[in-house]
Amino acid sequence: MANLTDYLKWRGDLTFEASPFSEIDALVLCQISYLHFDGLLSKDSFTESVSLGNLYKKFTSAEDYERRIDVGLLINKKTVEVLKLASESVRFKDVSVTGYVSILDPEKEEQFTAFTYKITNKLNYVCYRGTDDTLVGWKEDFNLAIEEQVPAQQDAKKYLEDAMKALKGDFTVGGHSKGGNLAIFASAMSNPKNLKRIKYIYNFDGPGFTKKRIKSQEFYQIIPLIRSYYPQLSIVGMLFEHAGEYRVVESDPAGIMSHDPFKWHILGREFVTLENFDKETVVISDSLNTWMNQLKPEQTAIFVDTLFKIIKSTGAKTNTEFEENKWLNSIKIANAIRKLDPELRKIMEAVVKDLFKAITDNVSWVKNRQSKKQGV
């Protein structure tokens, strides 16, 4: 079954006039956003731009090329091939990249990167990067369960406002993983004048929002614009509450790595879709959401902060660094847990116990439902 690179090889000779910008194009550009472009693109500027064709040349000729293609443990190593194929294709080579912003702030617990792609003279695509290899990025993801707004959401809103002020034409907004959450949030918070310029909002397996946020008027007004896609086994994307309808994409059986867009199946200019998620998605997502909904806000905050303090004790700043020394880091974590205040350790143990109970209850529920369907 075809994937992102196959799509670029088979349909890269088609212009956007011959075949309009689609959800697959949006995902291709999302994947490119995971590469490191610091120093190659003008920061915080919509007055300068570079074509994808020229960006690839600058990327490959950079002295630190090897560092730039190191996207970390959880991002597919073939991402650089997507940039290569796109830069050589009739379809993408003249697409311009502008408005590059990249923030990594451990103090604010923020990881945020955004690009704007000029697809045609009449269409711009604002793309937000998802969670990268940094532990700061993962901490900010967990903060979505605690805070009304995380810093990346605030910056995503401002970024979209700035892009619309600087550029003419209509806009499509999108992102993969946390980037999908940012795309929805930024669009929902747009003023009425800017909202009229947004044609679609693409959310690729991005986590949702609190019930309060989903029920707000701001979110209600953008529901017709949202196009959400989730792999058949979705863990990240099924967290929290969601706005609008979604499609389940057929994907390789890769466990949690189904989150990787390279595992998603493509036919022509569309995804191959299924009617339902795998049963594992139901068990895992329902368990996590039930667990988080049962926790008191202060319990959630204590759990998340303590969990990342324990991880921070290893000295690792990325998932890759953590994995490279996983045995030594496991010892450091065990020592950090032993040093916890007895009352804090008690809270952590209770929260973890509730999580396992939620999983057990949901597994039993799924098994009972299957038995009834089979007439047992």
CSV table of C-alpha atoms in Angstrom, one decimal:
chain,number,residue,atom,x,y,z
A,1,MET,CA,0.0,0.0,0.0
A,2,ALA,CA,1.3,3.5,-0.9
A,3,ASN,CA,2.8,5.9,1.7
A,4,LEU,CA,4.1,9.5,1.7
A,5,THR,CA,7.1,8.8,-0.5
A,6,ASP,CA,5.1,6.8,-2.9
A,7,TYR,CA,2.6,9.6,-3.2
A,8,LEU,CA,5.4,12.0,-4.1
A,9,LYS,CA,6.9,9.7,-6.7
A,10,TRP,CA,3.5,8.9,-8.3
A,11,ARG,CA,1.8,12.3,-8.2
A,12,GLY,CA,4.7,14.7,-7.9
A,13,ASP,CA,4.4,15.7,-11.6
A,14,LEU,CA,0.9,17.1,-11.1
A,15,THR,CA,0.6,20.9,-10.5
A,16,PHE,CA,-1.9,22.3,-8.0
A,17,GLU,CA,-3.9,23.6,-10.9
A,18,ALA,CA,-4.3,20.0,-12.2
A,19,SER,CA,-5.0,18.5,-8.8
A,20,PRO,CA,-5.9,20.9,-6.0
A,21,PHE,CA,-4.2,20.9,-2.6
A,22,SER,CA,-5.4,17.9,-0.6
A,23,GLU,CA,-5.1,16.3,2.9
A,24,ILE,CA,-2.1,14.3,1.6
A,25,ASP,CA,-0.3,17.4,0.5
A,26,ALA,CA,-1.0,18.9,4.0
A,27,LEU,CA,0.5,15.8,5.7
A,28,VAL,CA,3.6,15.8,3.4
A,29,LEU,CA,4.4,19.4,4.5
A,30,CYS,CA,3.7,18.6,8.1
A,31,GLN,CA,6.3,15.8,8.0
A,32,ILE,CA,8.9,18.2,6.4
A,33,SER,CA,8.4,20.5,9.4
A,34,TYR,CA,10.1,18.0,11.7
A,35,LEU,CA,13.5,18.7,10.1
A,36,HIS,CA,15.9,21.3,11.6
A,37,PHE,CA,16.0,24.5,9.6
A,38,ASP,CA,17.5,27.0,12.1
A,39,GLY,CA,19.9,29.2,10.2
A,40,LEU,CA,18.5,28.3,6.8
A,41,LEU,CA,15.3,30.2,7.0
A,42,SER,CA,14.7,33.8,8.1
A,43,LYS,CA,13.2,33.7,11.6
A,44,ASP,CA,10.0,35.7,12.5
A,45,SER,CA,9.8,37.2,9.0
A,46,PHE,CA,7.1,36.9,6.4
A,47,THR,CA,8.9,39.3,4.0
A,48,GLU,CA,11.5,36.7,3.0
A,49,SER,CA,10.9,33.2,1.6
A,50,VAL,CA,12.7,30.3,0.0
A,51,SER,CA,11.3,27.7,-2.4
A,52,LEU,CA,11.4,24.0,-1.2
A,53,GLY,CA,13.7,23.3,-4.2
A,54,ASN,CA,16.3,25.8,-2.9
A,55,LEU,CA,15.7,24.9,0.8
A,56,TYR,CA,16.7,21.3,0.1
A,57,LYS,CA,20.0,22.6,-1.5
A,58,LYS,CA,20.7,24.7,1.5
A,59,PHE,CA,19.8,21.9,3.8
A,60,THR,CA,22.1,19.3,2.2
A,61,SER,CA,25.0,21.7,1.8
A,62,ALA,CA,24.9,22.8,5.5
A,63,GLU,CA,28.1,21.9,7.4
A,64,ASP,CA,25.9,20.3,10.2
A,65,TYR,CA,23.8,18.2,7.8
A,66,GLU,CA,24.1,15.1,9.9
A,67,ARG,CA,22.7,16.9,12.9
A,68,ARG,CA,19.8,18.3,10.9
A,69,ILE,CA,18.7,14.9,9.7
A,70,ASP,CA,18.8,13.5,13.3
A,71,VAL,CA,15.1,14.0,14.0
A,72,GLY,CA,15.2,11.8,17.1
A,73,LEU,CA,13.8,8.5,18.4
A,74,LEU,CA,10.1,8.9,17.5
A,75,ILE,CA,10.2,10.8,14.1
A,76,ASN,CA,10.8,8.6,11.0
A,77,LYS,CA,14.3,8.8,9.6
A,78,LYS,CA,12.9,8.9,6.1
A,79,THR,CA,11.6,12.5,6.7
A,80,VAL,CA,14.6,13.9,4.8
A,81,GLU,CA,13.6,11.7,1.8
A,82,VAL,CA,10.2,13.5,1.8
A,83,LEU,CA,12.0,16.8,1.6
A,84,LYS,CA,14.2,15.5,-1.2
A,85,LEU,CA,11.3,14.1,-3.3
A,86,ALA,CA,9.2,17.2,-2.7
A,87,SER,CA,12.0,19.6,-3.7
A,88,GLU,CA,12.5,17.7,-7.0
A,89,SER,CA,8.8,17.4,-7.9
A,90,VAL,CA,6.9,19.7,-10.2
A,91,ARG,CA,4.2,19.9,-7.5
A,92,PHE,CA,6.2,21.2,-4.6
A,93,LYS,CA,9.6,22.5,-5.8
A,94,ASP,CA,8.3,26.1,-6.2
A,95,VAL,CA,6.2,26.1,-3.0
A,96,SER,CA,7.8,28.9,-0.9
A,97,VAL,CA,8.5,28.7,2.8
A,98,THR,CA,8.2,31.8,5.0
A,99,GLY,CA,7.5,33.0,8.5
A,100,TYR,CA,9.7,30.4,10.2
A,101,VAL,CA,9.4,30.5,14.0
A,102,SER,CA,11.0,28.0,16.4
A,103,ILE,CA,11.0,28.2,20.2
A,104,LEU,CA,12.4,25.8,22.8
A,105,ASP,CA,12.0,27.2,26.3
A,106,PRO,CA,12.6,24.8,29.2
A,107,GLU,CA,11.6,27.5,31.7
A,108,LYS,CA,8.2,28.1,30.1
A,109,GLU,CA,8.0,24.4,29.2
A,110,GLU,CA,7.3,25.3,25.6
A,111,GLN,CA,8.3,23.6,22.3
A,112,PHE,CA,6.8,25.5,19.3
A,113,THR,CA,7.7,25.6,15.6
A,114,ALA,CA,5.6,27.0,12.7
A,115,PHE,CA,6.0,27.5,9.0
A,116,THR,CA,3.9,29.1,6.3
A,117,TYR,CA,3.9,27.5,2.9
A,118,LYS,CA,2.8,29.6,-0.1
A,119,ILE,CA,1.1,26.9,-2.1
A,120,THR,CA,-0.2,29.2,-4.9
A,121,ASN,CA,-0.7,33.0,-5.2
A,122,LYS,CA,-4.2,32.5,-3.7
A,123,LEU,CA,-3.5,29.9,-1.0
A,124,ASN,CA,-1.2,29.7,2.1
A,125,TYR,CA,-0.8,26.8,4.4
A,126,VAL,CA,0.2,27.5,8.0
A,127,CYS,CA,1.7,24.4,9.4
A,128,TYR,CA,2.6,23.7,13.1
A,129,ARG,CA,5.2,21.1,14.1
A,130,GLY,CA,4.1,18.4,16.4
A,131,THR,CA,5.9,17.1,19.5
A,132,ASP,CA,9.6,16.6,18.6
A,133,ASP,CA,12.3,14.6,20.4
A,134,THR,CA,12.7,17.0,23.3
A,135,LEU,CA,11.4,16.1,26.8
A,136,VAL,CA,10.3,19.8,27.0
A,137,GLY,CA,7.9,19.1,24.2
A,138,TRP,CA,6.5,16.0,25.9
A,139,LYS,CA,6.1,17.9,29.2
A,140,GLU,CA,4.0,20.5,27.4
A,141,ASP,CA,1.8,17.8,26.0
A,142,PHE,CA,1.1,16.6,29.5
A,143,ASN,CA,0.4,20.1,30.5
A,144,LEU,CA,-2.6,20.1,28.2
A,145,ALA,CA,-4.4,18.0,30.9
A,146,ILE,CA,-3.7,20.7,33.5
A,147,GLU,CA,-3.6,24.1,32.0
A,148,GLU,CA,-6.4,26.1,30.3
A,149,GLN,CA,-3.8,27.2,27.7
A,150,VAL,CA,-0.2,26.1,27.2
A,151,PRO,CA,2.4,28.5,25.8
A,152,ALA,CA,2.5,26.8,22.4
A,153,GLN,CA,-1.2,27.4,22.0
A,154,GLN,CA,-0.9,31.1,22.8
A,155,ASP,CA,2.0,31.4,20.3
A,156,ALA,CA,0.1,29.4,17.6
A,157,LYS,CA,-2.8,31.9,17.9
A,158,LYS,CA,-0.4,34.9,17.5
A,159,TYR,CA,1.4,33.2,14.7
A,160,LEU,CA,-1.8,32.8,12.6
A,161,GLU,CA,-2.8,36.4,13.3
A,162,ASP,CA,0.7,37.6,12.1
A,163,ALA,CA,0.6,35.4,9.0
A,164,MET,CA,-2.8,36.6,8.0
A,165,LYS,CA,-1.7,40.2,8.5
A,166,ALA,CA,1.4,39.8,6.3
A,167,LEU,CA,0.1,37.6,3.5
A,168,LYS,CA,-2.7,37.9,1.0
A,169,GLY,CA,-5.1,35.1,0.0
A,170,ASP,CA,-6.9,32.3,1.7
A,171,PHE,CA,-5.5,30.0,4.4
A,172,THR,CA,-5.4,26.3,5.2
A,173,VAL,CA,-4.1,25.5,8.7
A,174,GLY,CA,-2.8,22.2,9.9
A,175,GLY,CA,-0.4,20.0,11.9
A,176,HIS,CA,0.5,16.5,13.0
A,177,SER,CA,0.3,15.4,16.6
A,178,LYS,CA,0.4,18.4,18.9
A,179,GLY,CA,0.5,20.5,15.7
A,180,GLY,CA,-3.0,19.4,15.0
A,181,ASN,CA,-4.1,20.6,18.4
A,182,LEU,CA,-2.4,24.0,17.7
A,183,ALA,CA,-4.0,24.3,14.3
A,184,ILE,CA,-7.5,23.9,15.8
A,185,PHE,CA,-6.9,26.1,18.7
A,186,ALA,CA,-5.4,29.0,16.7
A,187,SER,CA,-8.2,28.8,14.2
A,188,ALA,CA,-10.9,28.8,16.8
A,189,MET,CA,-9.4,31.9,18.5
A,190,SER,CA,-9.3,33.8,15.2
A,191,ASN,CA,-11.4,37.0,14.8
A,192,PRO,CA,-14.4,36.8,12.5
A,193,LYS,CA,-12.6,38.6,9.7
A,194,ASN,CA,-9.7,36.2,9.7
A,195,LEU,CA,-11.9,33.2,10.1
A,196,LYS,CA,-13.5,33.9,6.8
A,197,ARG,CA,-10.1,33.3,5.1
A,198,ILE,CA,-9.7,29.8,6.6
A,199,LYS,CA,-10.8,27.1,4.2
A,200,TYR,CA,-9.8,23.9,6.0
A,201,ILE,CA,-8.2,22.9,9.3
A,202,TYR,CA,-6.2,19.7,9.0
A,203,ASN,CA,-5.6,17.7,12.2
A,204,PHE,CA,-3.5,14.6,11.9
A,205,ASP,CA,-3.7,12.5,15.1
A,206,GLY,CA,-3.6,15.5,17.3
A,207,PRO,CA,-4.8,15.3,21.0
A,208,GLY,CA,-8.1,17.0,21.9
A,209,PHE,CA,-9.2,19.6,24.4
A,210,THR,CA,-11.0,19.9,27.7
A,211,LYS,CA,-14.8,19.5,27.6
A,212,LYS,CA,-15.2,23.1,28.6
A,213,ARG,CA,-13.1,24.3,25.6
A,214,ILE,CA,-14.9,22.0,23.1
A,215,LYS,CA,-18.3,23.3,24.2
A,216,SER,CA,-17.3,26.9,23.7
A,217,GLN,CA,-18.7,29.1,20.9
A,218,GLU,CA,-15.3,29.6,19.4
A,219,PHE,CA,-14.9,25.9,18.8
A,220,TYR,CA,-18.5,25.4,17.7
A,221,GLN,CA,-18.0,27.9,14.8
A,222,ILE,CA,-15.0,26.0,13.3
A,223,ILE,CA,-16.5,22.5,13.3
A,224,PRO,CA,-17.4,22.6,9.6
A,225,LEU,CA,-13.8,23.5,8.7
A,226,ILE,CA,-12.1,20.7,10.7
A,227,ARG,CA,-10.7,17.6,8.8
A,228,SER,CA,-9.3,15.2,11.4
A,229,TYR,CA,-7.5,11.9,10.6
A,230,TYR,CA,-6.4,9.2,13.0
A,231,PRO,CA,-4.7,5.9,12.4
A,232,GLN,CA,-6.6,2.8,13.2
A,233,LEU,CA,-4.6,2.4,16.4
A,234,SER,CA,-4.6,5.9,17.9
A,235,ILE,CA,-3.3,6.7,21.3
A,236,VAL,CA,-2.1,10.3,21.1
A,237,GLY,CA,-4.9,11.5,19.0
A,238,MET,CA,-7.7,10.0,21.1
A,239,LEU,CA,-6.7,11.9,24.3
A,240,PHE,CA,-9.2,14.3,25.6
A,241,GLU,CA,-12.4,15.6,23.8
A,242,HIS,CA,-12.7,16.3,20.1
A,243,ALA,CA,-14.5,18.8,17.9
A,244,GLY,CA,-16.1,17.7,14.6
A,245,GLU,CA,-16.1,14.5,12.7
A,246,TYR,CA,-13.0,12.4,11.9
A,247,ARG,CA,-11.8,9.7,9.6
A,248,VAL,CA,-10.0,6.5,10.6
A,249,VAL,CA,-7.0,5.8,8.4
A,250,GLU,CA,-5.9,2.3,7.6
A,251,SER,CA,-2.3,1.9,8.8
A,252,ASP,CA,0.5,-0.6,9.3
A,253,PRO,CA,0.2,-2.7,12.5
A,254,ALA,CA,2.9,-0.8,14.3
A,255,GLY,CA,1.5,-0.3,17.8
A,256,ILE,CA,2.1,3.2,19.2
A,257,MET,CA,4.2,3.9,16.1
A,258,SER,CA,1.0,4.0,14.1
A,259,HIS,CA,1.3,7.7,15.0
A,260,ASP,CA,4.0,7.9,12.4
A,261,PRO,CA,2.5,9.2,9.1
A,262,PHE,CA,4.7,6.9,7.1
A,263,LYS,CA,2.6,4.0,8.4
A,264,TRP,CA,-0.7,5.5,7.0
A,265,HIS,CA,-2.1,4.1,3.7
A,266,ILE,CA,-2.7,6.3,0.7
A,267,LEU,CA,-4.6,5.7,-2.5
A,268,GLY,CA,-4.4,8.4,-5.1
A,269,ARG,CA,-4.9,11.8,-3.5
A,270,GLU,CA,-6.8,10.4,-0.5
A,271,PHE,CA,-6.2,8.2,2.6
A,272,VAL,CA,-7.5,4.6,2.7
A,273,THR,CA,-10.1,4.8,5.4
A,274,LEU,CA,-11.9,2.3,7.7
A,275,GLU,CA,-15.2,2.4,9.5
A,276,ASN,CA,-13.8,1.9,13.1
A,277,PHE,CA,-10.7,2.0,15.2
A,278,ASP,CA,-8.9,-1.2,16.3
A,279,LYS,CA,-10.3,-2.5,19.7
A,280,GLU,CA,-6.9,-1.6,21.3
A,281,THR,CA,-7.6,2.1,20.6
A,282,VAL,CA,-11.0,1.8,22.4
A,283,VAL,CA,-9.3,0.2,25.4
A,284,ILE,CA,-6.3,2.5,25.7
A,285,SER,CA,-8.0,5.8,24.9
A,286,ASP,CA,-11.0,5.1,27.1
A,287,SER,CA,-8.8,4.0,29.9
A,288,LEU,CA,-6.6,7.1,29.8
A,289,ASN,CA,-9.5,9.5,29.4
A,290,THR,CA,-11.5,7.8,32.2
A,291,TRP,CA,-8.4,7.9,34.5
A,292,MET,CA,-7.7,11.6,33.8
A,293,ASN,CA,-11.4,12.6,34.3
A,294,GLN,CA,-11.4,10.8,37.6
A,295,LEU,CA,-8.4,12.6,38.9
A,296,LYS,CA,-8.7,15.8,40.8
A,297,PRO,CA,-6.9,18.8,39.1
A,298,GLU,CA,-4.4,19.0,41.9
A,299,GLN,CA,-3.7,15.3,41.7
A,300,THR,CA,-3.0,15.6,37.9
A,301,ALA,CA,-0.7,18.6,38.4
A,302,ILE,CA,1.3,16.8,41.2
A,303,PHE,CA,1.5,13.6,39.1
A,304,VAL,CA,2.7,15.3,35.9
A,305,ASP,CA,5.2,17.6,37.7
A,306,THR,CA,6.6,14.8,39.8
A,307,LEU,CA,6.9,12.4,36.8
A,308,PHE,CA,8.9,14.9,34.8
A,309,LYS,CA,11.1,15.9,37.8
A,310,ILE,CA,12.0,12.2,38.1
A,311,ILE,CA,12.8,12.0,34.4
A,312,LYS,CA,14.8,15.3,34.6
A,313,SER,CA,16.9,13.7,37.3
A,314,THR,CA,18.5,11.5,34.6
A,315,GLY,CA,20.0,14.6,32.9
A,316,ALA,CA,18.5,13.6,29.5
A,317,LYS,CA,17.0,16.4,27.4
A,318,THR,CA,15.6,14.3,24.6
A,319,ASN,CA,14.0,10.9,24.2
A,320,THR,CA,17.1,9.8,22.2
A,321,GLU,CA,19.5,10.7,25.1
A,322,PHE,CA,17.3,8.9,27.5
A,323,GLU,CA,17.2,5.7,25.3
A,324,GLU,CA,20.9,5.8,24.7
A,325,ASN,CA,21.6,5.3,28.5
A,326,LYS,CA,18.3,3.6,29.4
A,327,TRP,CA,19.9,1.2,31.9
A,328,LEU,CA,21.8,3.9,33.8
A,329,ASN,CA,18.7,6.2,33.6
A,330,SER,CA,16.5,3.4,35.0
A,331,ILE,CA,18.7,3.3,38.1
A,332,LYS,CA,18.6,7.1,38.4
A,333,ILE,CA,14.9,7.0,38.2
A,334,ALA,CA,14.6,4.3,40.8
A,335,ASN,CA,16.8,6.3,43.1
A,336,ALA,CA,14.8,9.5,42.5
A,337,ILE,CA,11.5,7.6,43.4
A,338,ARG,CA,13.1,6.3,46.6
A,339,LYS,CA,13.9,9.9,47.6
A,340,LEU,CA,10.4,11.1,47.2
A,341,ASP,CA,8.6,12.5,50.2
A,342,PRO,CA,6.4,9.7,51.6
A,343,GLU,CA,3.2,11.6,51.1
A,344,LEU,CA,4.2,12.5,47.5
A,345,ARG,CA,5.1,8.8,46.8
A,346,LYS,CA,1.7,7.8,48.2
A,347,ILE,CA,-0.1,10.2,45.8
A,348,MET,CA,2.0,8.8,42.8
A,349,GLU,CA,1.2,5.2,43.8
A,350,ALA,CA,-2.5,6.0,44.1
A,351,VAL,CA,-2.7,7.7,40.7
A,352,VAL,CA,-0.8,4.8,39.0
A,353,LYS,CA,-3.1,2.3,40.7
A,354,ASP,CA,-6.2,4.2,39.4
A,355,LEU,CA,-4.7,4.0,35.9
A,356,PHE,CA,-4.3,0.2,36.0
A,357,LYS,CA,-7.8,-0.1,37.4
A,358,ALA,CA,-9.2,2.0,34.5
A,359,ILE,CA,-7.3,-0.2,32.0
A,360,THR,CA,-8.6,-3.4,33.6
A,361,ASP,CA,-12.2,-2.2,33.7
A,362,ASN,CA,-12.1,-1.2,30.0
A,363,VAL,CA,-10.5,-4.5,28.9
A,364,SER,CA,-13.3,-6.4,30.7
A,365,TRP,CA,-15.9,-4.1,29.1
A,366,VAL,CA,-14.5,-4.8,25.6
A,367,LYS,CA,-14.4,-8.6,26.2
A,368,ASN,CA,-18.0,-8.6,27.5
A,369,ARG,CA,-19.2,-6.6,24.5
A,370,GLN,CA,-17.5,-9.0,22.1
A,371,SER,CA,-19.0,-12.0,23.9
A,372,LYS,CA,-22.5,-10.6,23.5
A,373,LYS,CA,-21.9,-10.0,19.8
A,374,GLN,CA,-20.9,-13.6,19.4
A,375,GLY,CA,-23.8,-14.8,21.4
A,376,VAL,CA,-21.7,-16.3,24.1
